[in-house]
PDB file of C-alpha atoms in Angstrom:
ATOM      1  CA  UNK Z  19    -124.314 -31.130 -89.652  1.00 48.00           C
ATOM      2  CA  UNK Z  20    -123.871 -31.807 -93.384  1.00 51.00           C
ATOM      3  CA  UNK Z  21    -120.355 -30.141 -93.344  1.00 56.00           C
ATOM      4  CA  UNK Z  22    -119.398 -32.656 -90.184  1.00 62.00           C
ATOM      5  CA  UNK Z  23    -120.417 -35.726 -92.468  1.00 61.00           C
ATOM      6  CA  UNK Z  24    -118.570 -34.352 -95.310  1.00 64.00           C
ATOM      7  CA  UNK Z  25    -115.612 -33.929 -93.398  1.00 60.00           C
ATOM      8  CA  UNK Z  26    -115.764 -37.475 -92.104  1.00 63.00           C
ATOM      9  CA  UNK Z  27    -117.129 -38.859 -95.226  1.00 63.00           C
ATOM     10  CA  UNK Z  28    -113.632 -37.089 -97.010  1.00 64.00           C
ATOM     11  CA  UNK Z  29    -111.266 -38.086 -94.132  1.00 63.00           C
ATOM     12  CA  UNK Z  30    -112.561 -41.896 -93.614  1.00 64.00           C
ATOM     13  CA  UNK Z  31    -112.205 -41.832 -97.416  1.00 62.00           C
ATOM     14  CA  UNK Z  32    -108.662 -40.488 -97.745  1.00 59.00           C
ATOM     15  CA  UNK Z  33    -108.001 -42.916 -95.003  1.00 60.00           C
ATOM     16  CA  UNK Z  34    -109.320 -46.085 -96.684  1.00 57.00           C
ATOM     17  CA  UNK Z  35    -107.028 -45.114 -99.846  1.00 52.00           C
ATOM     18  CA  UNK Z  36    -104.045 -44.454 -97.843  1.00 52.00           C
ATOM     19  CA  UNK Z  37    -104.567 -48.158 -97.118  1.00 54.00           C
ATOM     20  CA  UNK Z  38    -104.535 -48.975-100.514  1.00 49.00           C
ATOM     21  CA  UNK Z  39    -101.532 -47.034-101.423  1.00 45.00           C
ATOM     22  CA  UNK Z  40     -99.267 -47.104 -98.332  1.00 51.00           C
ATOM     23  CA  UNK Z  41     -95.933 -49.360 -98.746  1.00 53.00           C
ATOM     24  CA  UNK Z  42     -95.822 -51.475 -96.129  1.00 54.00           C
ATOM     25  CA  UNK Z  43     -93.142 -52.985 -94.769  1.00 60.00           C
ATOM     26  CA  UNK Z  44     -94.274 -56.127 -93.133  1.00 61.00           C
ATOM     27  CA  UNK Z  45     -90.859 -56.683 -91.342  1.00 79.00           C
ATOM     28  CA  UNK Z  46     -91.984 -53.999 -89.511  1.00 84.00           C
ATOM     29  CA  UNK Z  47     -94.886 -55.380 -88.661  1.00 87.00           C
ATOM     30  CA  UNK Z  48     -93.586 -59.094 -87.607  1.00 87.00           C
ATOM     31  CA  UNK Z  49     -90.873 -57.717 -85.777  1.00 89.00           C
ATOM     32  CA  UNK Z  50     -93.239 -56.059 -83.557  1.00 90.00           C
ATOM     33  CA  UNK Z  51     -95.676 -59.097 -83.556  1.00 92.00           C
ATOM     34  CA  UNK Z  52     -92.287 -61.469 -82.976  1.00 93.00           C
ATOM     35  CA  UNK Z  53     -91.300 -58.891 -79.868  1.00 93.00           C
ATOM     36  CA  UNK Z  54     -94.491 -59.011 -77.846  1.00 93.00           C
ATOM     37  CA  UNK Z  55     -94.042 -63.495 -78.324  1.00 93.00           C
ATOM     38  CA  UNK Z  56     -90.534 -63.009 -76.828  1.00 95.00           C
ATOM     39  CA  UNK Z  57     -91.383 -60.585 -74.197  1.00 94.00           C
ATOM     40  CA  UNK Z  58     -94.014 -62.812 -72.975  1.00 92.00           C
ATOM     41  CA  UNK Z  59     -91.766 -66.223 -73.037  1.00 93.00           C
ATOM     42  CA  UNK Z  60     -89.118 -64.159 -71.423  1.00 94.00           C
ATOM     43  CA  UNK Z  61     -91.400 -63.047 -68.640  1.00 93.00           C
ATOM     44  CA  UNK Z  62     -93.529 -66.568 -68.683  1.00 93.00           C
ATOM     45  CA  UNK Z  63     -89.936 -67.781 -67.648  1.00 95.00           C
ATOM     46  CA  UNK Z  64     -89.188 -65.348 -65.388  1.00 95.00           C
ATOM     47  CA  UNK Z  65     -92.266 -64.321 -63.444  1.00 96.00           C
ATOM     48  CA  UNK Z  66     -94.533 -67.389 -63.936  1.00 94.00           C
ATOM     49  CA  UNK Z  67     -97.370 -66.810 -61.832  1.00 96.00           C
ATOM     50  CA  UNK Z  68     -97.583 -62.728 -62.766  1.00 96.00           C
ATOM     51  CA  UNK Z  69     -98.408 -64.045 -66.770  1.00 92.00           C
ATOM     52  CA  UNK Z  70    -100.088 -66.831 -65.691  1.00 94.00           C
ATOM     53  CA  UNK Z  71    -102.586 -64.667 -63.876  1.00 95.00           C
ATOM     54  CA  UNK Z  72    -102.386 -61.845 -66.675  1.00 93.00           C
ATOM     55  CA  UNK Z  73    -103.289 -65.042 -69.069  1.00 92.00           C
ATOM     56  CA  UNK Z  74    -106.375 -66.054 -66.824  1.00 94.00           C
ATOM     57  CA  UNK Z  75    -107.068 -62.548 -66.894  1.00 93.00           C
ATOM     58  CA  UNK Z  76    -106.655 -62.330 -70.434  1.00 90.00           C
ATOM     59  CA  UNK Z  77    -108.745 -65.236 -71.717  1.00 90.00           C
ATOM     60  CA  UNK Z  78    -111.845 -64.614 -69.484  1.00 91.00           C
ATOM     61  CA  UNK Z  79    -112.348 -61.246 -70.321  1.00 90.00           C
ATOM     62  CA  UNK Z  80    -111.923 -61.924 -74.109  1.00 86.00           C
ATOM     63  CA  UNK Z  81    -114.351 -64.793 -73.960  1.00 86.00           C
ATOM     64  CA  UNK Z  82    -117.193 -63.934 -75.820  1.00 80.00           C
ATOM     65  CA  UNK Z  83    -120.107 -62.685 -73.076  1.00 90.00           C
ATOM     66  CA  UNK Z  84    -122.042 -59.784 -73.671  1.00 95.00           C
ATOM     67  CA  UNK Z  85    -119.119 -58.822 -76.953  1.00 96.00           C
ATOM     68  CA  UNK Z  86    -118.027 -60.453 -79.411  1.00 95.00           C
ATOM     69  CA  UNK Z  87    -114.162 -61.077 -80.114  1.00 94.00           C
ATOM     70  CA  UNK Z  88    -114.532 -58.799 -82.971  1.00 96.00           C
ATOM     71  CA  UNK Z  89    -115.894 -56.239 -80.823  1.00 97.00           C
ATOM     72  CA  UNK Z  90    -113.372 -56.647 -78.141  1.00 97.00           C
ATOM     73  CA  UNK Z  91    -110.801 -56.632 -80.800  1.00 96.00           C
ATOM     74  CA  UNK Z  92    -111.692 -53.345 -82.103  1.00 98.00           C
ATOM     75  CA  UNK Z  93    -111.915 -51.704 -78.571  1.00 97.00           C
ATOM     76  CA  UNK Z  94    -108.726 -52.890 -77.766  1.00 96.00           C
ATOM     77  CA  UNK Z  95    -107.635 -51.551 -81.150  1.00 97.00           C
ATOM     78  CA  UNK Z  96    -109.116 -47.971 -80.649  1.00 96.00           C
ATOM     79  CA  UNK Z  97    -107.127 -48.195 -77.081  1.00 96.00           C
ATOM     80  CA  UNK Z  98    -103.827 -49.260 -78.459  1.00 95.00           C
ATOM     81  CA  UNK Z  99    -103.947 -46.346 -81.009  1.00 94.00           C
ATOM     82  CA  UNK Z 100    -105.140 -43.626 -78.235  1.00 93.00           C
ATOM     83  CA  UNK Z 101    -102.384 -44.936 -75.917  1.00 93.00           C
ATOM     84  CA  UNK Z 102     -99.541 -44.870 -78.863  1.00 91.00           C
ATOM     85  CA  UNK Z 103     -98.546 -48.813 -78.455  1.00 93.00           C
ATOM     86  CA  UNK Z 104     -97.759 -49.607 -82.000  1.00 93.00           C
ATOM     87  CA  UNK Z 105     -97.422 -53.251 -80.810  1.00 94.00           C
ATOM     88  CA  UNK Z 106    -100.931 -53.040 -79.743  1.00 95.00           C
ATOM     89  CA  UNK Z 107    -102.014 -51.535 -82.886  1.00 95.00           C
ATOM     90  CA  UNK Z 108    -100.613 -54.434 -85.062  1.00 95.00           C
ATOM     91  CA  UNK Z 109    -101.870 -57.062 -82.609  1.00 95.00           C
ATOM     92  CA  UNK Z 110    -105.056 -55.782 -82.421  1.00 96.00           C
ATOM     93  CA  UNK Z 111    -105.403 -55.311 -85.738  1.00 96.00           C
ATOM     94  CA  UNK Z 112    -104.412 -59.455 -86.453  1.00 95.00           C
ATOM     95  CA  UNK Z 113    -106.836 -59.633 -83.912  1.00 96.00           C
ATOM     96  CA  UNK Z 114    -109.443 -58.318 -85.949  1.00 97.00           C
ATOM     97  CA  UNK Z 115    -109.343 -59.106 -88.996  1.00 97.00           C
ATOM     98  CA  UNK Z 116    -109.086 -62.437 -87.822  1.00 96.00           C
ATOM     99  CA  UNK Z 117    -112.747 -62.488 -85.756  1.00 96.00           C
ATOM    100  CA  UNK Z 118    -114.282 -61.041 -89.068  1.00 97.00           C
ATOM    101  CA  UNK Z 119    -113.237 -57.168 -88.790  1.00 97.00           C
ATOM    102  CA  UNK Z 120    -113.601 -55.161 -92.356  1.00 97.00           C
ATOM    103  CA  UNK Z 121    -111.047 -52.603 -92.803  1.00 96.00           C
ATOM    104  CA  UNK Z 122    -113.316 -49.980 -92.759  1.00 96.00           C
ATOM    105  CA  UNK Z 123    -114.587 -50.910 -89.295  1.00 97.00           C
ATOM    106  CA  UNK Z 124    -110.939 -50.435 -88.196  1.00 97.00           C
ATOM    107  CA  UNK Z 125    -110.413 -47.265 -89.297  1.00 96.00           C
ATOM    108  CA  UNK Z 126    -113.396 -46.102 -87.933  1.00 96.00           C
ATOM    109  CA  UNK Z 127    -112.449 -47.392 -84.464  1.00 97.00           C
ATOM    110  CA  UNK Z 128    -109.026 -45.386 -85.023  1.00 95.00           C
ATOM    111  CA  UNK Z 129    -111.152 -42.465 -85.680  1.00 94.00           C
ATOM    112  CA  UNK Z 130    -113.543 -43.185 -82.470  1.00 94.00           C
ATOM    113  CA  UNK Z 131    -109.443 -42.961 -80.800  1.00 94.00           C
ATOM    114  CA  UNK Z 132    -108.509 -39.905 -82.918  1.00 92.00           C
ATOM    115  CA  UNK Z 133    -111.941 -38.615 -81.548  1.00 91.00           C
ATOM    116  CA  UNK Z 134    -111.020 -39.296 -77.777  1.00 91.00           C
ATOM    117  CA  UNK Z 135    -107.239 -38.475 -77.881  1.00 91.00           C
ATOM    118  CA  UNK Z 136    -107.056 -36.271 -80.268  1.00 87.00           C
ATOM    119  CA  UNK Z 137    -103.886 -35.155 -83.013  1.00 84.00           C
ATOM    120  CA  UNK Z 138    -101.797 -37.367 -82.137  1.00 85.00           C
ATOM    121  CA  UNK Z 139    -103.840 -40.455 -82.359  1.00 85.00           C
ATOM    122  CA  UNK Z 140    -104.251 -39.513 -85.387  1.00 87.00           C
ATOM    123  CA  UNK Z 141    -100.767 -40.039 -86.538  1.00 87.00           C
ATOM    124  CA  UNK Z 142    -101.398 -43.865 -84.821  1.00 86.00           C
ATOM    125  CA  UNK Z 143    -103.343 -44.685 -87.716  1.00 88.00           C
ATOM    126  CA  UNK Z 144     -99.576 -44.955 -89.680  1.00 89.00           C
ATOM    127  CA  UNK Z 145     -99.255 -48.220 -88.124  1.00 90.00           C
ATOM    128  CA  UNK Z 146    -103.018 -49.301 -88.165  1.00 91.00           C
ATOM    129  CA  UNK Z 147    -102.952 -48.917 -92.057  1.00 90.00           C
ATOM    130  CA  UNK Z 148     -99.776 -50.780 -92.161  1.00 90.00           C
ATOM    131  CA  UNK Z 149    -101.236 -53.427 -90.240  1.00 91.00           C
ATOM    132  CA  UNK Z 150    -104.422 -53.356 -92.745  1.00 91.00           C
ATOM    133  CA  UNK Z 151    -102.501 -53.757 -95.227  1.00 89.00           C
ATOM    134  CA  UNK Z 152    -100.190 -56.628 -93.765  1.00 89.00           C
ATOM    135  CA  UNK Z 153    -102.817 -58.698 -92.358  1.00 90.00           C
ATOM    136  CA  UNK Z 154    -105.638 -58.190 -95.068  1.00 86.00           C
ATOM    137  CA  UNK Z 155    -104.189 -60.132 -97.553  1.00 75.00           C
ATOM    138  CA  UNK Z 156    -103.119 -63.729 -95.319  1.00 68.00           C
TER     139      UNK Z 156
END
């Protein structure tokens, strides 16, 4: 058991620095932010009632209930990274910080997805500490 925590103490560590050290580049970031805005206009436009049900859909189940937006936020997060959707990741991660997330909760919710999906959610954390880093400082 002691060798588990030290290996998660070590690796949620190494994480947290990589945040600190990582060169972001936030065009990266708003570009994907700025291409899920367009894709929804484009399909608001095109399919009206299909995003105006998936926006119903969306703001009752993120209304705070038996979670809190900062919970939900960090679910979703730990989902987006387990599924690959870098968009996800960065939106999420807005999300977050924005309903009173800490960094570290973050990466531990990208570790709860690197625990569930294994390797190569793990390499899904790239864009969660770019988001970190993006997002942390507005």
């Amino acid at each position: 058991m002691v060798k588990n925590y030290r290996f998660r103490k070590t690796l949620r560590t190494s994480l947290i620095h990589i945040v600190s050290v990582i060169s972001v580049e936030y065009s990266e970031v708003e570009v994907k932010l700025k291409e899920i805005e367009e894709l929804l206009d484009k399909l608001g436009k095109e399919h009206p009632k299909e995003i105006a049900a998936f926006s119903r859909f969306l703001r009752e189940t993120l209304d705070n209930k038996a979670l809190t937006t900062r919970e939900k936020e960090l679910i979703a997060l730990a989902l987006g990274i387990a599924q690959g959707c870098e968009w996800c990741i960065y939106l999420h991660t807005k999300k977050a910080l924005e309903a009173g997330a800490k960094p570290e909760e973050l990466i531990e919710a990208g570790l709860v997805a690197v625990l569930m999906a294994g390797g190569p959610a793990l390499m899904h954390l790239i864009p969660l500490v770019k988001a970190i880093e993006k997002f942390k400082k507005e």
